[in-house]
Each structure stands twice: as structure tokens, then as C-alpha cells.
CSV table of C-alpha atoms in Angstrom, one decimal:
chain,number,residue,atom,x,y,z
Z,17,MET,CA,75.4,3.0,-4.0
Z,18,ILE,CA,75.4,-0.8,-3.7
Z,19,ASP,CA,74.3,-2.5,-0.5
Z,20,HIS,CA,75.0,-6.3,-0.4
Z,21,PHE,CA,73.4,-6.6,3.1
Z,22,ALA,CA,70.2,-4.7,2.7
Z,23,LEU,CA,68.4,-7.2,5.0
Z,24,GLY,CA,71.2,-7.3,7.5
Z,25,TRP,CA,72.9,-10.6,8.4
Z,26,VAL,CA,69.8,-12.7,7.6
Z,27,THR,CA,70.7,-13.3,3.9
Z,28,PRO,CA,74.4,-14.2,4.4
Z,29,ILE,CA,73.7,-16.5,7.3
Z,30,LEU,CA,70.7,-18.2,5.7
Z,31,SER,CA,72.6,-18.5,2.3
Z,32,PHE,CA,75.6,-20.1,4.1
Z,33,LEU,CA,73.4,-22.6,6.0
Z,34,LEU,CA,71.6,-23.5,2.8
Z,35,SER,CA,74.9,-24.0,1.0
Z,36,CYS,CA,76.1,-26.3,3.9
Z,37,ALA,CA,72.8,-28.2,3.7
Z,38,GLY,CA,73.1,-28.7,0.0
Z,39,CYS,CA,76.7,-29.8,0.2
Z,40,ALA,CA,76.0,-32.2,3.1
Z,41,VAL,CA,73.3,-33.9,1.1
Z,42,GLY,CA,75.4,-33.9,-2.0
Z,43,LEU,CA,78.4,-35.5,-0.2
Z,44,THR,CA,76.0,-38.2,1.1
Z,45,CYS,CA,75.0,-38.9,-2.5
Z,46,THR,CA,78.5,-39.0,-3.8
Z,47,ALA,CA,79.6,-41.4,-1.1
Z,48,ARG,CA,76.9,-43.8,-2.4
Z,49,ALA,CA,78.1,-43.2,-5.9
Z,50,ARG,CA,81.6,-44.4,-5.0
Z,51,VAL,CA,80.4,-47.8,-3.7
Z,52,THR,CA,77.9,-48.6,-6.5
Z,53,HIS,CA,78.3,-49.3,-10.2
Z,54,GLY,CA,76.5,-48.7,-13.5
Z,55,LEU,CA,73.1,-46.9,-13.5
Z,56,ALA,CA,72.9,-46.8,-9.7
Z,57,SER,CA,76.2,-44.9,-9.5
Z,58,THR,CA,75.2,-42.5,-12.2
Z,59,ALA,CA,71.9,-41.8,-10.5
Z,60,TRP,CA,73.6,-41.1,-7.2
Z,61,LEU,CA,76.1,-38.8,-9.0
Z,62,GLY,CA,73.2,-36.9,-10.6
Z,63,LEU,CA,71.4,-36.5,-7.2
Z,64,GLY,CA,74.7,-35.2,-5.7
Z,65,ALA,CA,75.0,-32.7,-8.6
Z,66,VAL,CA,71.5,-31.5,-7.9
Z,67,SER,CA,72.2,-31.1,-4.2
Z,68,ILE,CA,75.5,-29.4,-4.5
Z,69,GLY,CA,74.9,-27.4,-7.7
Z,70,GLY,CA,71.3,-26.7,-7.1
Z,71,THR,CA,70.9,-26.1,-3.3
Z,72,GLY,CA,74.6,-25.7,-2.3
Z,73,ILE,CA,75.5,-23.2,-5.0
Z,74,TRP,CA,72.6,-21.8,-6.9
Z,75,VAL,CA,70.1,-21.4,-4.1
Z,76,MET,CA,72.9,-20.0,-1.9
Z,77,HIS,CA,73.6,-17.4,-4.7
Z,78,PHE,CA,69.9,-16.4,-5.1
Z,79,VAL,CA,69.2,-16.1,-1.4
Z,80,ALA,CA,72.3,-14.0,-0.9
Z,81,MET,CA,71.1,-11.9,-3.8
Z,82,LEU,CA,67.9,-11.1,-1.9
Z,83,GLY,CA,70.1,-8.8,0.3
Z,84,PHE,CA,71.4,-7.0,-2.8
Z,85,HIS,CA,70.1,-3.4,-3.4
Z,86,VAL,CA,71.2,-0.4,-5.4
Z,87,ARG,CA,70.0,2.7,-3.6
Z,88,GLY,CA,67.4,4.6,-5.5
Z,89,THR,CA,66.3,1.6,-7.6
Z,90,GLU,CA,64.0,-1.4,-7.5
Z,91,THR,CA,65.4,-4.8,-8.0
Z,92,ARG,CA,63.9,-7.2,-10.6
Z,93,PHE,CA,65.0,-10.6,-12.0
Z,94,ASP,CA,64.8,-12.2,-15.4
Z,95,VAL,CA,63.1,-15.5,-14.8
Z,96,LEU,CA,64.5,-17.5,-17.7
Z,97,LEU,CA,68.1,-16.4,-17.1
Z,98,THR,CA,67.7,-17.1,-13.3
Z,99,ILE,CA,66.5,-20.7,-14.1
Z,100,ALA,CA,69.2,-21.1,-16.7
Z,101,SER,CA,71.9,-20.2,-14.1
Z,102,GLY,CA,70.5,-22.9,-11.8
Z,103,LEU,CA,70.6,-25.5,-14.5
Z,104,LEU,CA,74.1,-24.5,-15.4
Z,105,ALA,CA,75.3,-24.9,-11.8
Z,106,ILE,CA,73.9,-28.4,-11.7
Z,107,ALA,CA,75.4,-29.3,-15.1
Z,108,VAL,CA,78.9,-28.2,-14.3
Z,109,VAL,CA,78.9,-29.9,-10.9
Z,110,TRP,CA,77.8,-33.1,-12.5
Z,111,LEU,CA,80.5,-32.8,-15.1
Z,112,GLY,CA,83.2,-32.2,-12.4
Z,113,LEU,CA,82.0,-35.2,-10.4
Z,114,PHE,CA,81.9,-37.4,-13.5
Z,115,ILE,CA,85.5,-36.4,-14.4
Z,116,VAL,CA,86.7,-37.3,-11.0
Z,117,ARG,CA,84.7,-40.6,-10.8
Z,118,THR,CA,86.0,-41.6,-14.3
Z,119,ALA,CA,89.6,-40.5,-14.1
Z,120,GLY,CA,90.2,-41.0,-10.4
Z,121,VAL,CA,91.4,-38.6,-7.7
Z,122,GLY,CA,94.8,-37.9,-9.2
Z,123,ALA,CA,96.2,-34.4,-9.6
Z,124,PHE,CA,95.4,-34.1,-13.3
Z,125,ALA,CA,91.8,-35.3,-12.9
Z,126,LEU,CA,91.2,-33.0,-9.9
Z,127,LEU,CA,92.8,-30.0,-11.7
Z,128,ALA,CA,90.7,-30.7,-14.9
Z,129,GLY,CA,87.5,-31.2,-12.9
Z,130,GLY,CA,88.2,-28.2,-10.7
Z,131,ILE,CA,88.9,-25.9,-13.6
Z,132,VAL,CA,85.8,-27.0,-15.6
Z,133,THR,CA,83.5,-26.8,-12.6
Z,134,GLY,CA,85.1,-23.6,-11.2
Z,135,LEU,CA,84.7,-21.8,-14.5
Z,136,GLY,CA,81.1,-23.1,-14.8
Z,137,ILE,CA,80.3,-21.9,-11.3
Z,138,ALA,CA,81.7,-18.5,-12.1
Z,139,ALA,CA,79.6,-18.4,-15.3
Z,140,MET,CA,76.6,-19.4,-13.3
Z,141,HIS,CA,77.3,-16.5,-10.9
Z,142,TYR,CA,77.6,-13.9,-13.6
Z,143,LEU,CA,74.7,-15.3,-15.6
Z,144,GLY,CA,72.7,-14.9,-12.4
Z,145,MET,CA,73.9,-11.3,-12.2
Z,146,ARG,CA,73.0,-10.8,-15.8
Z,147,ALA,CA,69.4,-11.8,-14.8
Z,148,LEU,CA,69.4,-8.9,-12.3
Z,149,HIS,CA,67.7,-5.6,-13.5
Z,150,VAL,CA,68.0,-2.5,-11.4
Z,151,GLY,CA,67.4,0.1,-14.1
Z,152,VAL,CA,70.9,1.6,-14.1
Z,153,ALA,CA,74.2,0.5,-15.7
Z,154,ILE,CA,76.2,-2.2,-13.8
Z,155,THR,CA,79.9,-2.6,-14.4
Z,156,TYR,CA,82.5,-4.9,-13.0
Z,157,ASP,CA,86.1,-4.4,-11.7
Z,158,PRO,CA,88.2,-6.8,-13.9
Z,159,VAL,CA,90.7,-7.6,-11.2
Z,160,THR,CA,88.1,-8.6,-8.7
Z,161,VAL,CA,86.2,-10.7,-11.4
Z,162,VAL,CA,89.4,-12.6,-12.0
Z,163,MET,CA,89.9,-13.1,-8.3
Z,164,SER,CA,86.3,-14.5,-8.0
Z,165,VAL,CA,86.9,-17.0,-10.8
Z,166,LEU,CA,90.1,-18.2,-9.1
Z,167,VAL,CA,88.2,-18.6,-5.8
Z,168,GLY,CA,85.6,-20.5,-7.7
Z,169,ILE,CA,88.2,-22.9,-9.2
Z,170,VAL,CA,89.9,-23.5,-5.8
Z,171,ALA,CA,86.5,-24.0,-4.2
Z,172,ALA,CA,85.4,-26.5,-6.9
Z,173,THR,CA,88.7,-28.4,-6.7
Z,174,ALA,CA,88.4,-28.7,-3.0
Z,175,GLY,CA,84.8,-29.8,-3.3
Z,176,LEU,CA,85.6,-32.5,-5.8
Z,177,TRP,CA,88.4,-33.8,-3.7
Z,178,LEU,CA,86.2,-33.9,-0.6
Z,179,SER,CA,83.4,-35.6,-2.6
Z,180,ALA,CA,85.8,-38.4,-3.4
Z,181,LYS,CA,87.4,-38.8,0.0
Z,182,VAL,CA,84.8,-38.1,2.8
Z,183,GLN,CA,83.9,-41.4,4.5
Z,184,ASN,CA,82.8,-40.6,8.1
Z,185,PHE,CA,80.6,-38.1,10.0
Z,186,ALA,CA,83.4,-36.0,11.4
Z,187,ALA,CA,85.1,-35.6,8.0
Z,188,GLY,CA,81.7,-35.0,6.4
Z,189,THR,CA,80.9,-32.2,8.8
Z,190,ALA,CA,84.3,-30.5,8.2
Z,191,ALA,CA,83.9,-30.9,4.5
Z,192,THR,CA,80.4,-29.4,4.6
Z,193,LEU,CA,81.6,-26.3,6.4
Z,194,ILE,CA,84.6,-25.9,4.1
Z,195,MET,CA,82.5,-26.1,1.0
Z,196,GLY,CA,79.9,-23.7,2.4
Z,197,LEU,CA,82.6,-21.2,3.2
Z,198,ALA,CA,84.2,-21.6,-0.2
Z,199,VAL,CA,80.9,-21.1,-2.1
Z,200,SER,CA,80.0,-18.1,0.0
Z,201,GLY,CA,83.4,-16.6,-0.4
Z,202,MET,CA,83.2,-17.0,-4.2
Z,203,HIS,CA,79.8,-15.3,-4.3
Z,204,TYR,CA,80.7,-12.3,-2.2
Z,205,THR,CA,84.0,-11.9,-4.0
Z,206,GLY,CA,82.2,-11.7,-7.3
Z,207,MET,CA,79.6,-9.4,-5.8
Z,208,SER,CA,82.3,-7.0,-4.6
Z,209,ALA,CA,83.3,-6.5,-8.2
Z,210,MET,CA,80.1,-4.7,-9.0
Z,211,ARG,CA,79.8,-1.0,-9.6
Z,212,ALA,CA,76.6,1.0,-10.2
Z,213,GLU,CA,75.8,4.5,-11.5
Z,214,VAL,CA,74.7,7.1,-9.0
Z,215,VAL,CA,70.9,7.5,-8.8
Z,216,THR,CA,69.3,10.8,-8.0
Z,217,GLY,CA,65.6,11.8,-7.8
Z,218,ALA,CA,62.7,9.3,-8.0
Z,219,VAL,CA,63.2,5.6,-7.5
Z,220,VAL,CA,64.3,3.9,-10.8
Z,221,VAL,CA,62.0,1.0,-11.8
Z,222,PRO,CA,63.4,-1.5,-14.4
Z,223,ASP,CA,61.1,-2.1,-17.4
Z,224,ALA,CA,62.0,-5.9,-17.4
Z,225,GLY,CA,61.9,-8.8,-15.0
Z,226,VAL,CA,59.7,-9.8,-12.1
Z,227,SER,CA,60.0,-8.5,-8.5
Z,228,VAL,CA,61.8,-10.3,-5.8
Z,229,GLY,CA,58.5,-11.1,-4.0
Z,230,ALA,CA,57.0,-12.7,-7.2
Z,231,LEU,CA,60.0,-14.9,-7.6
Z,232,LEU,CA,60.5,-15.8,-3.9
Z,233,GLY,CA,57.3,-17.8,-3.5
Z,234,PRO,CA,58.0,-20.3,-6.3
Z,235,LEU,CA,61.6,-20.6,-5.3
Z,236,ILE,CA,60.7,-21.5,-1.7
Z,237,ILE,CA,58.1,-24.0,-2.9
Z,238,GLY,CA,60.5,-25.6,-5.4
Z,239,VAL,CA,63.4,-25.8,-3.0
Z,240,THR,CA,61.3,-27.2,-0.2
Z,241,ILE,CA,59.8,-29.9,-2.4
Z,242,SER,CA,63.1,-30.9,-4.0
Z,243,THR,CA,64.8,-31.0,-0.6
Z,244,ILE,CA,62.1,-33.2,0.9
Z,245,LEU,CA,62.3,-35.6,-2.1
Z,246,LEU,CA,66.1,-35.8,-1.8
Z,247,LEU,CA,65.9,-36.5,1.9
Z,248,LEU,CA,63.3,-39.2,1.4
Z,249,VAL,CA,65.4,-40.9,-1.2
Z,250,ILE,CA,68.5,-40.7,1.0
Z,251,GLY,CA,66.6,-41.8,4.1
Z,252,LEU,CA,64.9,-44.8,2.4
Z,253,ALA,CA,68.0,-46.0,0.4
Z,254,PRO,CA,70.8,-48.0,2.1
Z,255,SER,CA,73.7,-46.1,3.5
Z,256,ALA,CA,77.1,-46.0,1.7
Z,257,ALA,CA,78.5,-48.6,4.2
Z,258,GLU,CA,75.5,-50.9,3.6
Z,259,LEU,CA,75.8,-50.5,-0.2
Z,260,GLU,CA,79.5,-51.3,0.0
Z,261,ALA,CA,78.8,-54.4,2.1
Z,262,GLN,CA,76.2,-55.5,-0.5
Z,263,GLU,CA,78.7,-55.1,-3.3
Z,264,LYS,CA,81.3,-57.2,-1.4
Z,265,PHE,CA,78.7,-59.8,-0.6
Z,266,LYS,CA,77.8,-60.0,-4.3
Z,267,GLY,CA,81.4,-60.4,-5.2
Z,268,TRP,CA,81.8,-63.2,-2.6
Z,269,GLN,CA,78.7,-64.9,-4.1
Z,270,GLY,CA,80.1,-64.7,-7.5
Z,271,ARG,CA,83.4,-66.3,-6.5
Z,272,GLN,CA,81.5,-69.1,-4.7
Z,273,GLU,CA,79.4,-69.7,-7.7
Z,274,GLN,CA,82.5,-69.8,-9.9
Z,275,ILE,CA,84.1,-72.4,-7.5
Z,276,ARG,CA,81.0,-74.6,-7.7
Z,277,ARG,CA,80.9,-74.4,-11.5
Z,278,ASP,CA,84.6,-75.3,-11.6
Z,279,ALA,CA,84.0,-78.2,-9.3
Z,280,ALA,CA,81.2,-79.5,-11.4
Z,281,ASP,CA,83.2,-79.4,-14.6
Z,282,PRO,CA,85.5,-82.5,-15.0
Z,283,ARG,CA,87.9,-80.7,-17.4
Z,284,ARG,CA,88.2,-77.8,-15.1
Z,285,ARG,CA,88.8,-80.1,-12.1
Z,286,SER,CA,91.7,-81.8,-14.0
Z,287,GLN,CA,93.2,-78.4,-14.8
Z,288,LEU,CA,93.0,-77.3,-11.2
Z,289,ARG,CA,94.8,-80.6,-10.2
């Protein structure tokens, strides 16, 4: 009764490409967060969370959902729950990135960040599924649900490790593909857990939510605008290598200034001698 590819291969391929694009931009932002400090680092971390959690995970989930169809029913979405699932995805990715940035890339920090983020991504997925209305009862296979949560945790842990380690184009490309496959794998594993009642007779129309068409327009506009703004910020800002060079130069300037102050202070000169 359930068809996850009602539009053919368009939705899985498009959702995978969007996931890769979001993760690629997010990794670029987290690379900048690693070489900056204070407010600048926090801002880059936030942009990374918006890119990975928003486009890389949530938009991927929603676009893939466009291919979801229960035969004999009409699909509708609860707008508030759909938006809430997107905000949740961004929040949990930010939390995972913050844990790794604060505690380092050790095994404990990665495991803690991966579990928190993975559980959050799974919650986002099933909250997004809760926003789905098809007019018939939807149930889930518990074993497959647990598998999807485990896939989410593994995917999140791998993503956090990559966000802290990727430093060149080749590694970034590989990391982008790995993260895109991991996010898509988690989504379709969770989707395979769904079960629906058999529908006979006329098409069942849910009494709540908006149609896919009504939600698709604002989604495309929002994603397009946010993506353009992110790309403008990244394009106009210095690269991670340039930011790292700036930080090193500031450190060198600080040391030179300290040497000059020490040389100008007679008491300090006597101590140095």
C-alpha cells in the first residue's frame, strides 16, 4: 500500500544531491569555525548547523517525502510540525558541533555528540512523519525503527568527526558524499518501518494539513533564498586557510608587541638579563 518512489527516481536523487550540497556548505563553515575564536567561531558554527541540519538533513527529508504515497489516499502536511522538525534538525546539529568543538575530537566527545545528534535527527524524522496526514492509520515496525535510530547515530558521529577533520578539497568531497549517503540511508531506513491500512473504494482525503503543492512553493522559495545568502556569506568571507593565516599573524604581532614592551621596561630588561 505504501510507495516511497511515487515520482520515480527524481525524489531520491534530488534529495541526495541536496543533502550533499547542504553538507558541503556546512563543512566549509565548520572549517572556518575551527580556525576562528569567540563570536566569529560561534557564528560559523551556527551557519554550519543551518547548512547541515537545514538543507543537508531536513530539506533532504522533505524532498524525499514528496515521493511518498499511500495508494487510495491524498497526502497532506501539518505546517507547524513540519517547521518544528526543521528547527529541531538545526538545533541538534548545532549541539553536536558545539560538543565536539568544546570537548575536542576524542572518543568520548564524538560518542556523546553523535548520540545526542543522532537521537535528535531520528526525532526530527519521526516528527516530520507525524506531520504527515494520509487519512488512514500509520504504524511502525519497532525493529526497523531501532535500526533507523542506530543508523542516525552512526551517521551523526561520522558527520561530527568529518566536520572536525576535513581540511582539503579531496577530503571534503569524500566527506560530502559519505554524509549524503548516511543521511539518505537513515531516512529510507526509517521510511521502510512504516505500515499503512488497506484502502478500498474512493480516495481518502485527510481533514487536516495542507497539500504538497501548497507547501512546495514556500519551501522552494525559502531554501533558494537561504542557500543564496549562505553562499554569499561564504564567498565574501575569507577562506579557512586565510582565516588561519590571519590568526597566526595576530599571534605574531602580539608576541612582537610584548617584546617591545619588555624592551622599553627597565625592570623587565634587568630580569631578562
